[in-house]
Tab-separated table of N, CA, C and O in Angstrom:
chain	number	residue	atom	x	y	z
A	1307	UNK	N	-13.074	-37.510	-31.654
A	1307	UNK	CA	-13.511	-37.968	-32.961
A	1307	UNK	C	-14.377	-36.886	-33.608
A	1307	UNK	O	-15.205	-36.272	-32.954
A	1308	UNK	N	-14.176	-36.691	-34.881
A	1308	UNK	CA	-14.955	-35.730	-35.661
A	1308	UNK	C	-15.882	-36.524	-36.578
A	1308	UNK	O	-15.438	-37.443	-37.265
A	1309	UNK	N	-17.169	-36.175	-36.574
A	1309	UNK	CA	-18.136	-36.785	-37.485
A	1309	UNK	C	-18.837	-35.663	-38.238
A	1309	UNK	O	-19.430	-34.777	-37.619
A	1310	UNK	N	-18.758	-35.705	-39.566
A	1310	UNK	CA	-19.391	-34.680	-40.399
A	1310	UNK	C	-20.165	-35.340	-41.528
A	1310	UNK	O	-19.757	-36.375	-42.056
A	1311	UNK	N	-21.281	-34.714	-41.907
A	1311	UNK	CA	-22.066	-35.146	-43.060
A	1311	UNK	C	-22.205	-33.959	-44.000
A	1311	UNK	O	-22.637	-32.880	-43.601
A	1312	UNK	N	-21.821	-34.172	-45.245
A	1312	UNK	CA	-21.924	-33.136	-46.277
A	1312	UNK	C	-23.108	-33.495	-47.172
A	1312	UNK	O	-23.113	-34.559	-47.797
A	1313	UNK	N	-24.102	-32.616	-47.216
A	1313	UNK	CA	-25.347	-32.918	-47.927
A	1313	UNK	C	-25.299	-32.520	-49.399
A	1313	UNK	O	-26.165	-31.783	-49.886
A	1314	UNK	N	-24.289	-32.995	-50.093
A	1314	UNK	CA	-24.215	-32.831	-51.543
A	1314	UNK	C	-23.504	-34.062	-52.102
A	1314	UNK	O	-22.790	-34.756	-51.378
A	1315	UNK	N	-23.716	-34.367	-53.369
A	1315	UNK	CA	-23.147	-35.597	-53.928
A	1315	UNK	C	-21.629	-35.510	-54.076
A	1315	UNK	O	-21.082	-34.435	-54.306
A	1316	UNK	N	-20.950	-36.648	-53.940
A	1316	UNK	CA	-19.504	-36.658	-54.131
A	1316	UNK	C	-19.131	-36.463	-55.599
A	1316	UNK	O	-19.918	-36.784	-56.493
A	1317	UNK	N	-17.946	-35.930	-55.810
A	1317	UNK	CA	-17.414	-35.738	-57.163
A	1317	UNK	C	-16.048	-36.408	-57.209
A	1317	UNK	O	-15.221	-36.207	-56.328
A	1318	UNK	N	-15.828	-37.188	-58.250
A	1318	UNK	CA	-14.562	-37.919	-58.381
A	1318	UNK	C	-13.471	-37.025	-58.955
A	1318	UNK	O	-13.747	-36.136	-59.772
A	1319	UNK	N	-12.247	-37.268	-58.514
A	1319	UNK	CA	-11.091	-36.555	-59.043
A	1319	UNK	C	-10.878	-36.988	-60.483
A	1319	UNK	O	-10.800	-38.178	-60.772
A	1320	UNK	N	-10.787	-36.024	-61.375
A	1320	UNK	CA	-10.498	-36.316	-62.782
A	1320	UNK	C	-9.012	-36.108	-63.026
A	1320	UNK	O	-8.309	-35.516	-62.203
A	1321	UNK	N	-8.533	-36.577	-64.154
A	1321	UNK	CA	-7.137	-36.335	-64.493
A	1321	UNK	C	-6.922	-34.833	-64.626
A	1321	UNK	O	-7.753	-34.138	-65.204
A	1322	UNK	N	-5.812	-34.343	-64.102
A	1322	UNK	CA	-5.567	-32.905	-64.226
A	1322	UNK	C	-5.358	-32.521	-65.689
A	1322	UNK	O	-4.844	-33.305	-66.485
A	1323	UNK	N	-5.778	-31.342	-66.031
A	1323	UNK	CA	-5.588	-30.807	-67.378
A	1323	UNK	C	-4.337	-29.948	-67.376
A	1323	UNK	O	-3.925	-29.425	-66.343
A	1324	UNK	N	-3.748	-29.773	-68.546
A	1324	UNK	CA	-2.516	-28.995	-68.651
A	1324	UNK	C	-2.690	-27.870	-69.662
A	1324	UNK	O	-3.404	-28.004	-70.655
A	1325	UNK	N	-2.032	-26.755	-69.383
A	1325	UNK	CA	-2.018	-25.633	-70.309
A	1325	UNK	C	-0.621	-25.029	-70.290
A	1325	UNK	O	0.081	-25.093	-69.284
A	1326	UNK	N	-0.222	-24.465	-71.411
A	1326	UNK	CA	1.088	-23.810	-71.486
A	1326	UNK	C	1.037	-22.502	-70.720
A	1326	UNK	O	0.063	-21.767	-70.781
A	1327	UNK	N	2.112	-22.219	-70.020
A	1327	UNK	CA	2.222	-20.988	-69.247
A	1327	UNK	C	3.645	-20.478	-69.446
A	1327	UNK	O	4.570	-20.924	-68.768
A	1328	UNK	N	3.810	-19.566	-70.396
A	1328	UNK	CA	5.155	-19.110	-70.744
A	1328	UNK	C	5.942	-20.275	-71.298
A	1328	UNK	O	5.528	-20.919	-72.247
A	1329	UNK	N	7.059	-20.580	-70.669
A	1329	UNK	CA	7.888	-21.709	-71.106
A	1329	UNK	C	7.524	-22.994	-70.370
A	1329	UNK	O	8.060	-24.054	-70.665
A	1330	UNK	N	6.666	-22.896	-69.389
A	1330	UNK	CA	6.309	-24.063	-68.594
A	1330	UNK	C	4.902	-24.549	-68.882
A	1330	UNK	O	4.225	-24.078	-69.791
A	1331	UNK	N	4.495	-25.492	-68.063
A	1331	UNK	CA	3.153	-26.066	-68.162
A	1331	UNK	C	2.495	-25.956	-66.796
A	1331	UNK	O	3.116	-26.221	-65.774
A	1332	UNK	N	1.243	-25.562	-66.771
A	1332	UNK	CA	0.477	-25.471	-65.526
A	1332	UNK	C	-0.606	-26.545	-65.549
A	1332	UNK	O	-1.347	-26.680	-66.511
A	1333	UNK	N	-0.687	-27.300	-64.462
A	1333	UNK	CA	-1.733	-28.312	-64.312
A	1333	UNK	C	-2.871	-27.735	-63.491
A	1333	UNK	O	-2.637	-26.980	-62.549
A	1334	UNK	N	-4.103	-28.092	-63.823
A	1334	UNK	CA	-5.257	-27.588	-63.084
A	1334	UNK	C	-6.372	-28.624	-63.078
A	1334	UNK	O	-6.420	-29.512	-63.922
A	1335	UNK	N	-7.252	-28.505	-62.068
A	1335	UNK	CA	-8.420	-29.380	-61.958
A	1335	UNK	C	-9.540	-28.874	-62.860
A	1335	UNK	O	-9.627	-27.676	-63.148
A	1336	UNK	N	-10.427	-29.775	-63.254
A	1336	UNK	CA	-11.632	-29.367	-63.975
A	1336	UNK	C	-12.486	-28.485	-63.067
A	1336	UNK	O	-12.413	-28.582	-61.839
A	1337	UNK	N	-13.304	-27.630	-63.649
A	1337	UNK	CA	-14.137	-26.704	-62.870
A	1337	UNK	C	-15.012	-27.439	-61.861
A	1337	UNK	O	-15.165	-26.992	-60.731
A	1338	UNK	N	-15.590	-28.558	-62.277
A	1338	UNK	CA	-16.487	-29.309	-61.395
A	1338	UNK	C	-15.730	-29.836	-60.168
A	1338	UNK	O	-16.223	-29.753	-59.043
A	1339	UNK	N	-14.525	-30.352	-60.373
A	1339	UNK	CA	-13.725	-30.886	-59.270
A	1339	UNK	C	-13.252	-29.749	-58.370
A	1339	UNK	O	-13.304	-29.850	-57.136
A	1340	UNK	N	-12.815	-28.656	-58.964
A	1340	UNK	CA	-12.360	-27.496	-58.196
A	1340	UNK	C	-13.505	-26.947	-57.326
A	1340	UNK	O	-13.311	-26.639	-56.147
A	1341	UNK	N	-14.688	-26.839	-57.898
A	1341	UNK	CA	-15.856	-26.339	-57.159
A	1341	UNK	C	-16.222	-27.296	-56.020
A	1341	UNK	O	-16.584	-26.847	-54.928
A	1342	UNK	N	-16.122	-28.614	-56.255
A	1342	UNK	CA	-16.414	-29.602	-55.217
A	1342	UNK	C	-15.452	-29.466	-54.039
A	1342	UNK	O	-15.869	-29.438	-52.886
A	1343	UNK	N	-14.160	-29.356	-54.331
A	1343	UNK	CA	-13.160	-29.215	-53.265
A	1343	UNK	C	-13.388	-27.937	-52.465
A	1343	UNK	O	-13.284	-27.936	-51.237
A	1344	UNK	N	-13.725	-26.854	-53.154
A	1344	UNK	CA	-13.981	-25.580	-52.470
A	1344	UNK	C	-15.235	-25.687	-51.598
A	1344	UNK	O	-15.242	-25.209	-50.459
A	1345	UNK	N	-16.296	-26.304	-52.109
A	1345	UNK	CA	-17.533	-26.471	-51.347
A	1345	UNK	C	-17.296	-27.368	-50.131
A	1345	UNK	O	-17.812	-27.101	-49.045
A	1346	UNK	N	-16.518	-28.409	-50.302
A	1346	UNK	CA	-16.196	-29.324	-49.216
A	1346	UNK	C	-15.430	-28.593	-48.111
A	1346	UNK	O	-15.782	-28.696	-46.931
A	1347	UNK	N	-14.415	-27.832	-48.483
A	1347	UNK	CA	-13.610	-27.094	-47.499
A	1347	UNK	C	-14.457	-26.045	-46.780
A	1347	UNK	O	-14.387	-25.910	-45.559
A	1348	UNK	N	-15.278	-25.319	-47.523
A	1348	UNK	CA	-16.126	-24.286	-46.917
A	1348	UNK	C	-17.137	-24.895	-45.945
A	1348	UNK	O	-17.330	-24.394	-44.838
A	1349	UNK	N	-17.761	-25.999	-46.350
A	1349	UNK	CA	-18.728	-26.665	-45.476
A	1349	UNK	C	-18.052	-27.214	-44.227
A	1349	UNK	O	-18.598	-27.124	-43.122
A	1350	UNK	N	-16.858	-27.773	-44.377
A	1350	UNK	CA	-16.129	-28.317	-43.227
A	1350	UNK	C	-15.743	-27.206	-42.258
A	1350	UNK	O	-15.835	-27.377	-41.046
A	1351	UNK	N	-15.321	-26.052	-42.776
A	1351	UNK	CA	-14.980	-24.923	-41.904
A	1351	UNK	C	-16.198	-24.439	-41.129
A	1351	UNK	O	-16.095	-24.021	-39.980
A	1352	UNK	N	-17.360	-24.503	-41.760
A	1352	UNK	CA	-18.597	-24.079	-41.117
A	1352	UNK	C	-18.987	-25.037	-39.989
A	1352	UNK	O	-19.456	-24.614	-38.938
A	1353	UNK	N	-18.772	-26.351	-40.202
A	1353	UNK	CA	-19.195	-27.358	-39.221
A	1353	UNK	C	-18.134	-27.650	-38.161
A	1353	UNK	O	-18.471	-28.035	-37.051
A	1354	UNK	N	-16.856	-27.503	-38.511
A	1354	UNK	CA	-15.766	-27.832	-37.597
A	1354	UNK	C	-14.964	-26.572	-37.298
A	1354	UNK	O	-14.408	-25.957	-38.203
A	1355	UNK	N	-14.908	-26.179	-36.039
A	1355	UNK	CA	-14.265	-24.916	-35.664
A	1355	UNK	C	-12.919	-25.108	-34.974
A	1355	UNK	O	-12.314	-24.148	-34.534
A	1356	UNK	N	-12.445	-26.341	-34.880
A	1356	UNK	CA	-11.173	-26.597	-34.218
A	1356	UNK	C	-9.997	-26.441	-35.172
A	1356	UNK	O	-10.155	-26.135	-36.358
A	1357	UNK	N	-8.821	-26.666	-34.628
A	1357	UNK	CA	-7.608	-26.643	-35.440
A	1357	UNK	C	-7.534	-27.924	-36.260
A	1357	UNK	O	-8.040	-28.969	-35.828
A	1358	UNK	N	-6.874	-27.876	-37.408
A	1358	UNK	CA	-6.670	-29.112	-38.173
A	1358	UNK	C	-5.889	-30.127	-37.344
A	1358	UNK	O	-4.935	-29.775	-36.654
A	1359	UNK	N	-6.313	-31.379	-37.408
A	1359	UNK	CA	-5.667	-32.441	-36.643
A	1359	UNK	C	-4.318	-32.791	-37.257
A	1359	UNK	O	-4.136	-32.712	-38.472
A	1360	UNK	N	-3.396	-33.182	-36.401
A	1360	UNK	CA	-2.103	-33.648	-36.887
A	1360	UNK	C	-1.745	-34.912	-36.138
A	1360	UNK	O	-2.287	-35.205	-35.078
A	1361	UNK	N	-0.834	-35.662	-36.693
A	1361	UNK	CA	-0.486	-36.951	-36.109
A	1361	UNK	C	-1.224	-38.057	-36.837
A	1361	UNK	O	-1.972	-37.802	-37.782
A	1362	UNK	N	-1.046	-39.293	-36.416
A	1362	UNK	CA	-1.692	-40.412	-37.107
A	1362	UNK	C	-3.222	-40.365	-36.977
A	1362	UNK	O	-3.747	-40.190	-35.883
A	1363	UNK	N	-3.902	-40.503	-38.102
A	1363	UNK	CA	-5.361	-40.410	-38.151
A	1363	UNK	C	-5.962	-41.634	-38.829
A	1363	UNK	O	-5.384	-42.180	-39.772
A	1364	UNK	N	-7.131	-42.026	-38.346
A	1364	UNK	CA	-7.945	-43.057	-38.993
A	1364	UNK	C	-9.175	-42.343	-39.550
A	1364	UNK	O	-9.879	-41.641	-38.821
A	1365	UNK	N	-9.442	-42.523	-40.842
A	1365	UNK	CA	-10.549	-41.833	-41.502
A	1365	UNK	C	-11.512	-42.862	-42.098
A	1365	UNK	O	-11.082	-43.823	-42.741
A	1366	UNK	N	-12.791	-42.650	-41.858
A	1366	UNK	CA	-13.846	-43.477	-42.449
A	1366	UNK	C	-14.720	-42.564	-43.301
A	1366	UNK	O	-15.186	-41.533	-42.824
A	1367	UNK	N	-14.909	-42.944	-44.561
A	1367	UNK	CA	-15.718	-42.129	-45.474
A	1367	UNK	C	-16.726	-43.028	-46.177
A	1367	UNK	O	-16.369	-44.079	-46.710
A	1368	UNK	N	-17.981	-42.591	-46.186
A	1368	UNK	CA	-19.031	-43.266	-46.943
A	1368	UNK	C	-19.541	-42.293	-47.996
A	1368	UNK	O	-19.956	-41.183	-47.669
A	1369	UNK	N	-19.476	-42.726	-49.252
A	1369	UNK	CA	-19.944	-41.914	-50.373
A	1369	UNK	C	-21.296	-42.444	-50.829
A	1369	UNK	O	-21.418	-43.605	-51.205
A	1370	UNK	N	-22.311	-41.598	-50.769
A	1370	UNK	CA	-23.655	-41.974	-51.192
A	1370	UNK	C	-23.984	-41.253	-52.484
A	1370	UNK	O	-24.020	-40.028	-52.521
A	1371	UNK	N	-24.198	-42.019	-53.549
A	1371	UNK	CA	-24.576	-41.440	-54.830
A	1371	UNK	C	-26.057	-41.686	-55.100
A	1371	UNK	O	-26.659	-42.578	-54.523
A	1372	UNK	N	-26.604	-40.889	-55.986
A	1372	UNK	CA	-28.026	-40.998	-56.315
A	1372	UNK	C	-28.297	-42.283	-57.091
A	1372	UNK	O	-27.465	-42.741	-57.881
A	1373	UNK	N	-29.473	-42.837	-56.858
A	1373	UNK	CA	-29.930	-43.985	-57.642
A	1373	UNK	C	-30.401	-43.451	-58.991
A	1373	UNK	O	-31.091	-42.427	-59.058
A	1374	UNK	N	-30.029	-44.139	-60.066
A	1374	UNK	CA	-30.416	-43.691	-61.399
A	1374	UNK	C	-31.941	-43.685	-61.536
A	1374	UNK	O	-32.620	-44.589	-61.079
A	1375	UNK	N	-32.464	-42.670	-62.182
A	1375	UNK	CA	-33.913	-42.537	-62.346
A	1375	UNK	C	-34.477	-43.582	-63.299
A	1375	UNK	O	-35.667	-43.875	-63.264
A	1376	UNK	N	-33.633	-44.161	-64.135
A	1376	UNK	CA	-34.111	-45.132	-65.116
A	1376	UNK	C	-34.332	-46.523	-64.521
A	1376	UNK	O	-34.806	-47.416	-65.213
A	1377	UNK	N	-34.013	-46.719	-63.253
A	1377	UNK	CA	-34.154	-48.030	-62.616
A	1377	UNK	C	-35.624	-48.384	-62.385
A	1377	UNK	O	-36.459	-47.509	-62.179
A	1378	UNK	N	-35.897	-49.693	-62.369
A	1378	UNK	CA	-37.234	-50.148	-62.018
A	1378	UNK	C	-37.460	-49.879	-60.538
A	1378	UNK	O	-36.503	-49.672	-59.781
A	1379	UNK	N	-38.700	-49.908	-60.109
A	1379	UNK	CA	-39.009	-49.653	-58.700
A	1379	UNK	C	-38.341	-50.686	-57.797
A	1379	UNK	O	-37.834	-50.347	-56.728
A	1380	UNK	N	-38.312	-51.936	-58.230
A	1380	UNK	CA	-37.709	-52.991	-57.426
A	1380	UNK	C	-36.203	-52.762	-57.276
A	1380	UNK	O	-35.665	-52.813	-56.177
A	1381	UNK	N	-35.508	-52.517	-58.392
A	1381	UNK	CA	-34.054	-52.279	-58.329
A	1381	UNK	C	-33.741	-50.980	-57.586
A	1381	UNK	O	-32.750	-50.909	-56.864
A	1382	UNK	N	-34.592	-49.976	-57.726
A	1382	UNK	CA	-34.394	-48.721	-56.997
A	1382	UNK	C	-34.440	-48.990	-55.488
A	1382	UNK	O	-33.593	-48.507	-54.739
A	1383	UNK	N	-35.413	-49.758	-55.065
A	1383	UNK	CA	-35.556	-50.091	-53.645
A	1383	UNK	C	-34.347	-50.883	-53.147
A	1383	UNK	O	-33.794	-50.595	-52.081
A	1384	UNK	N	-33.890	-51.864	-53.933
A	1384	UNK	CA	-32.730	-52.676	-53.542
A	1384	UNK	C	-31.462	-51.824	-53.437
A	1384	UNK	O	-30.649	-52.005	-52.535
A	1385	UNK	N	-31.308	-50.886	-54.346
A	1385	UNK	CA	-30.140	-50.003	-54.310
A	1385	UNK	C	-30.212	-49.060	-53.115
A	1385	UNK	O	-29.223	-48.838	-52.420
A	1386	UNK	N	-31.385	-48.497	-52.864
A	1386	UNK	CA	-31.540	-47.559	-51.750
A	1386	UNK	C	-31.350	-48.261	-50.400
A	1386	UNK	O	-30.894	-47.645	-49.440
A	1387	UNK	N	-31.678	-49.553	-50.320
A	1387	UNK	CA	-31.507	-50.324	-49.086
A	1387	UNK	C	-30.058	-50.761	-48.873
A	1387	UNK	O	-29.708	-51.227	-47.809
A	1388	UNK	N	-29.235	-50.679	-49.913
A	1388	UNK	CA	-27.846	-51.107	-49.805
A	1388	UNK	C	-27.609	-52.545	-50.217
A	1388	UNK	O	-26.496	-53.052	-50.096
A	1389	UNK	N	-28.648	-53.217	-50.711
A	1389	UNK	CA	-28.492	-54.590	-51.172
A	1389	UNK	C	-27.645	-54.632	-52.436
A	1389	UNK	O	-26.810	-55.516	-52.606
A	1390	UNK	N	-27.869	-53.669	-53.333
A	1390	UNK	CA	-27.051	-53.526	-54.545
A	1390	UNK	C	-26.167	-52.310	-54.348
A	1390	UNK	O	-26.658	-51.222	-54.044
A	1391	UNK	N	-24.855	-52.497	-54.507
A	1391	UNK	CA	-23.890	-51.415	-54.319
A	1391	UNK	C	-23.345	-50.969	-55.673
A	1391	UNK	O	-23.323	-51.745	-56.629
A	1392	UNK	N	-22.857	-49.717	-55.770
A	1392	UNK	CA	-22.322	-49.214	-57.045
A	1392	UNK	C	-21.040	-49.936	-57.457
A	1392	UNK	O	-20.092	-50.006	-56.684
A	1393	UNK	N	-21.042	-50.469	-58.658
A	1393	UNK	CA	-19.841	-51.110	-59.199
A	1393	UNK	C	-19.397	-50.444	-60.495
A	1393	UNK	O	-18.479	-50.908	-61.146
A	1394	UNK	N	-20.035	-49.372	-60.859
A	1394	UNK	CA	-19.702	-48.636	-62.081
A	1394	UNK	C	-18.853	-47.427	-61.739
A	1394	UNK	O	-18.675	-47.068	-60.591
A	1395	UNK	N	-18.370	-46.767	-62.780
A	1395	UNK	CA	-17.585	-45.546	-62.587
A	1395	UNK	C	-18.462	-44.474	-61.990
A	1395	UNK	O	-19.661	-44.497	-62.184
A	1396	UNK	N	-17.925	-43.533	-61.281
A	1396	UNK	CA	-16.509	-43.310	-61.026
A	1396	UNK	C	-15.953	-44.259	-59.969
A	1396	UNK	O	-16.673	-44.772	-59.120
A	1397	UNK	N	-14.639	-44.456	-60.062
A	1397	UNK	CA	-13.940	-45.356	-59.147
A	1397	UNK	C	-13.904	-44.779	-57.737
A	1397	UNK	O	-13.842	-43.567	-57.543
A	1398	UNK	N	-13.881	-45.668	-56.766
A	1398	UNK	CA	-13.831	-45.263	-55.362
A	1398	UNK	C	-12.573	-44.446	-55.062
A	1398	UNK	O	-12.626	-43.445	-54.343
A	1399	UNK	N	-11.437	-44.845	-55.618
A	1399	UNK	CA	-10.194	-44.126	-55.328
A	1399	UNK	C	-10.221	-42.687	-55.833
A	1399	UNK	O	-9.584	-41.809	-55.249
A	1400	UNK	N	-10.982	-42.416	-56.882
A	1400	UNK	CA	-11.098	-41.038	-57.375
A	1400	UNK	C	-11.981	-40.188	-56.453
A	1400	UNK	O	-11.730	-38.993	-56.275
A	1401	UNK	N	-13.017	-40.791	-55.873
A	1401	UNK	CA	-13.805	-40.100	-54.853
A	1401	UNK	C	-12.921	-39.759	-53.650
A	1401	UNK	O	-12.970	-38.669	-53.100
A	1402	UNK	N	-12.109	-40.733	-53.237
A	1402	UNK	CA	-11.242	-40.550	-52.071
A	1402	UNK	C	-10.264	-39.403	-52.307
A	1402	UNK	O	-10.104	-38.523	-51.463
A	1403	UNK	N	-9.612	-39.410	-53.448
A	1403	UNK	CA	-8.581	-38.400	-53.743
A	1403	UNK	C	-9.153	-36.993	-53.697
A	1403	UNK	O	-8.586	-36.099	-53.055
A	1404	UNK	N	-10.275	-36.758	-54.359
A	1404	UNK	CA	-10.843	-35.400	-54.376
A	1404	UNK	C	-11.293	-34.970	-52.987
A	1404	UNK	O	-11.124	-33.814	-52.597
A	1405	UNK	N	-11.832	-35.895	-52.205
A	1405	UNK	CA	-12.334	-35.561	-50.873
A	1405	UNK	C	-11.192	-35.283	-49.895
A	1405	UNK	O	-11.223	-34.292	-49.165
A	1406	UNK	N	-10.184	-36.127	-49.883
A	1406	UNK	CA	-9.050	-35.913	-48.982
A	1406	UNK	C	-8.322	-34.607	-49.319
A	1406	UNK	O	-7.949	-33.852	-48.426
A	1407	UNK	N	-8.142	-34.334	-50.602
A	1407	UNK	CA	-7.488	-33.086	-51.011
A	1407	UNK	C	-8.315	-31.869	-50.612
A	1407	UNK	O	-7.765	-30.853	-50.190
A	1408	UNK	N	-9.624	-31.960	-50.725
A	1408	UNK	CA	-10.494	-30.838	-50.382
A	1408	UNK	C	-10.502	-30.515	-48.898
A	1408	UNK	O	-10.770	-29.381	-48.508
A	1409	UNK	N	-10.182	-31.492	-48.061
A	1409	UNK	CA	-10.212	-31.284	-46.612
A	1409	UNK	C	-8.829	-31.022	-45.999
A	1409	UNK	O	-8.719	-30.823	-44.797
A	1410	UNK	N	-7.787	-31.000	-46.842
A	1410	UNK	CA	-6.445	-30.641	-46.362
A	1410	UNK	C	-6.472	-29.241	-45.772
A	1410	UNK	O	-7.052	-28.320	-46.350
A	1411	UNK	N	-5.871	-29.082	-44.610
A	1411	UNK	CA	-5.798	-27.773	-43.969
A	1411	UNK	C	-7.061	-27.387	-43.221
A	1411	UNK	O	-7.105	-26.342	-42.581
A	1412	UNK	N	-8.100	-28.207	-43.294
A	1412	UNK	CA	-9.345	-27.915	-42.587
A	1412	UNK	C	-9.557	-28.936	-41.467
A	1412	UNK	O	-9.612	-28.573	-40.304
A	1413	UNK	N	-9.692	-30.210	-41.828
A	1413	UNK	CA	-9.853	-31.255	-40.807
A	1413	UNK	C	-8.507	-31.813	-40.367
A	1413	UNK	O	-8.351	-32.227	-39.233
A	1414	UNK	N	-7.552	-31.871	-41.264
A	1414	UNK	CA	-6.209	-32.355	-40.957
A	1414	UNK	C	-5.212	-31.443	-41.648
A	1414	UNK	O	-5.532	-30.771	-42.617
A	1415	UNK	N	-3.995	-31.446	-41.107
A	1415	UNK	CA	-2.957	-30.586	-41.675
A	1415	UNK	C	-2.650	-31.020	-43.105
A	1415	UNK	O	-2.637	-30.204	-44.019
A	1416	UNK	N	-2.420	-32.311	-43.292
A	1416	UNK	CA	-2.160	-32.852	-44.622
A	1416	UNK	C	-2.625	-34.300	-44.641
A	1416	UNK	O	-2.513	-35.001	-43.638
A	1417	UNK	N	-3.123	-34.754	-45.787
A	1417	UNK	CA	-3.654	-36.115	-45.846
A	1417	UNK	C	-2.564	-37.188	-45.778
A	1417	UNK	O	-2.874	-38.369	-45.688
A	1418	UNK	N	-1.275	-36.796	-45.758
A	1418	UNK	CA	-0.233	-37.802	-45.586
A	1418	UNK	C	-0.202	-38.329	-44.152
A	1418	UNK	O	0.464	-39.321	-43.875
A	1419	UNK	N	-0.930	-37.687	-43.229
A	1419	UNK	CA	-0.987	-38.132	-41.841
A	1419	UNK	C	-2.064	-39.199	-41.606
A	1419	UNK	O	-2.212	-39.703	-40.505
A	1420	UNK	N	-2.806	-39.536	-42.645
A	1420	UNK	CA	-3.831	-40.577	-42.535
A	1420	UNK	C	-3.145	-41.930	-42.652
A	1420	UNK	O	-2.524	-42.240	-43.668
A	1421	UNK	N	-3.238	-42.723	-41.586
A	1421	UNK	CA	-2.580	-44.032	-41.557
A	1421	UNK	C	-3.574	-45.178	-41.752
A	1421	UNK	O	-3.167	-46.315	-41.988
A	1422	UNK	N	-4.855	-44.895	-41.642
A	1422	UNK	CA	-5.893	-45.896	-41.856
A	1422	UNK	C	-7.068	-45.262	-42.559
A	1422	UNK	O	-7.463	-44.137	-42.247
A	1423	UNK	N	-7.625	-45.975	-43.543
A	1423	UNK	CA	-8.714	-45.422	-44.341
A	1423	UNK	C	-9.737	-46.515	-44.613
A	1423	UNK	O	-9.390	-47.578	-45.135
A	1424	UNK	N	-10.985	-46.275	-44.233
A	1424	UNK	CA	-12.089	-47.206	-44.466
A	1424	UNK	C	-13.123	-46.468	-45.301
A	1424	UNK	O	-13.629	-45.429	-44.877
A	1425	UNK	N	-13.428	-46.980	-46.490
A	1425	UNK	CA	-14.342	-46.266	-47.381
A	1425	UNK	C	-15.325	-47.224	-48.045
A	1425	UNK	O	-15.111	-48.433	-48.063
A	1426	UNK	N	-16.373	-46.646	-48.609
A	1426	UNK	CA	-17.343	-47.425	-49.358
A	1426	UNK	C	-18.219	-46.526	-50.215
A	1426	UNK	O	-18.400	-45.353	-49.920
A	1427	UNK	N	-18.729	-47.120	-51.309
A	1427	UNK	CA	-19.680	-46.437	-52.194
A	1427	UNK	C	-21.052	-47.063	-51.977
A	1427	UNK	O	-21.171	-48.282	-51.912
A	1428	UNK	N	-22.072	-46.216	-51.885
A	1428	UNK	CA	-23.432	-46.679	-51.654
A	1428	UNK	C	-24.389	-45.885	-52.531
A	1428	UNK	O	-24.073	-44.789	-52.967
A	1429	UNK	N	-25.575	-46.442	-52.746
A	1429	UNK	CA	-26.653	-45.705	-53.393
A	1429	UNK	C	-27.557	-45.135	-52.313
A	1429	UNK	O	-27.688	-45.694	-51.230
A	1430	UNK	N	-28.209	-44.020	-52.631
A	1430	UNK	CA	-29.148	-43.415	-51.697
A	1430	UNK	C	-30.049	-42.456	-52.450
A	1430	UNK	O	-29.683	-41.929	-53.498
A	1431	UNK	N	-31.234	-42.223	-51.894
A	1431	UNK	CA	-32.112	-41.185	-52.438
A	1431	UNK	C	-31.675	-39.814	-51.943
A	1431	UNK	O	-32.213	-38.801	-52.363
A	1432	UNK	N	-30.708	-39.805	-51.025
A	1432	UNK	CA	-30.176	-38.567	-50.446
A	1432	UNK	C	-28.644	-38.587	-50.609
A	1432	UNK	O	-27.932	-39.018	-49.702
A	1433	UNK	N	-28.111	-38.160	-51.785
A	1433	UNK	CA	-26.662	-38.188	-51.996
A	1433	UNK	C	-25.936	-37.335	-50.961
A	1433	UNK	O	-26.369	-36.228	-50.640
A	1434	UNK	N	-24.825	-37.876	-50.433
A	1434	UNK	CA	-24.083	-37.174	-49.382
A	1434	UNK	C	-22.735	-37.846	-49.173
A	1434	UNK	O	-22.458	-38.891	-49.736
A	1435	UNK	N	-21.928	-37.232	-48.312
A	1435	UNK	CA	-20.651	-37.790	-47.898
A	1435	UNK	C	-20.632	-37.775	-46.383
A	1435	UNK	O	-20.898	-36.743	-45.773
A	1436	UNK	N	-20.342	-38.908	-45.761
A	1436	UNK	CA	-20.222	-38.997	-44.306
A	1436	UNK	C	-18.775	-39.299	-43.961
A	1436	UNK	O	-18.187	-40.239	-44.511
A	1437	UNK	N	-18.189	-38.493	-43.075
A	1437	UNK	CA	-16.787	-38.638	-42.708
A	1437	UNK	C	-16.635	-38.723	-41.196
A	1437	UNK	O	-17.259	-37.965	-40.471
A	1438	UNK	N	-15.793	-39.648	-40.754
A	1438	UNK	CA	-15.385	-39.747	-39.353
A	1438	UNK	C	-13.867	-39.698	-39.324
A	1438	UNK	O	-13.209	-40.405	-40.099
A	1439	UNK	N	-13.315	-38.864	-38.449
A	1439	UNK	CA	-11.864	-38.754	-38.298
A	1439	UNK	C	-11.526	-39.030	-36.845
A	1439	UNK	O	-12.096	-38.424	-35.946
A	1440	UNK	N	-10.599	-39.967	-36.638
A	1440	UNK	CA	-10.202	-40.340	-35.276
A	1440	UNK	C	-8.692	-40.203	-35.144
A	1440	UNK	O	-7.944	-40.691	-36.006
A	1441	UNK	N	-8.260	-39.527	-34.075
A	1441	UNK	CA	-6.838	-39.418	-33.805
A	1441	UNK	C	-6.374	-40.653	-33.045
A	1441	UNK	O	-7.027	-41.086	-32.103
A	1442	UNK	N	-5.250	-41.215	-33.470
A	1442	UNK	CA	-4.662	-42.323	-32.717
A	1442	UNK	C	-3.847	-41.746	-31.573
A	1442	UNK	O	-3.135	-40.781	-31.736
A	1443	UNK	N	-3.976	-42.339	-30.430
A	1443	UNK	CA	-3.237	-41.854	-29.247
A	1443	UNK	C	-1.856	-42.457	-29.208
A	1443	UNK	O	-1.627	-43.554	-29.520
């Protein structure tokens, strides 16, 4: 089992942008999303020195976002404790997409080998991403 913690806030996958390229069209990620995926891959390579896993995988991801500074002290405490969970944008599936894509070729060969996925969004005073990857035997 691989357990990694990335000490930076998660970034949600945005819709790809398009630009004309000769007679065709090229799709690309926004700079913020591209930088997040690159930072995620670089950090994972630094922490995990093995070969990318292949075969059926179970992945657990917890996304911790910052508590808004405009909150009252009481609501801030409730959010930081996990009593109140994020129900606003960005969507959980967009966090998942950017994170799984960023770790392709580093933790796993391709994210199509993930057969089970457990995720959640949380508030924290310490924004981060926690990932566990387990190979099925």
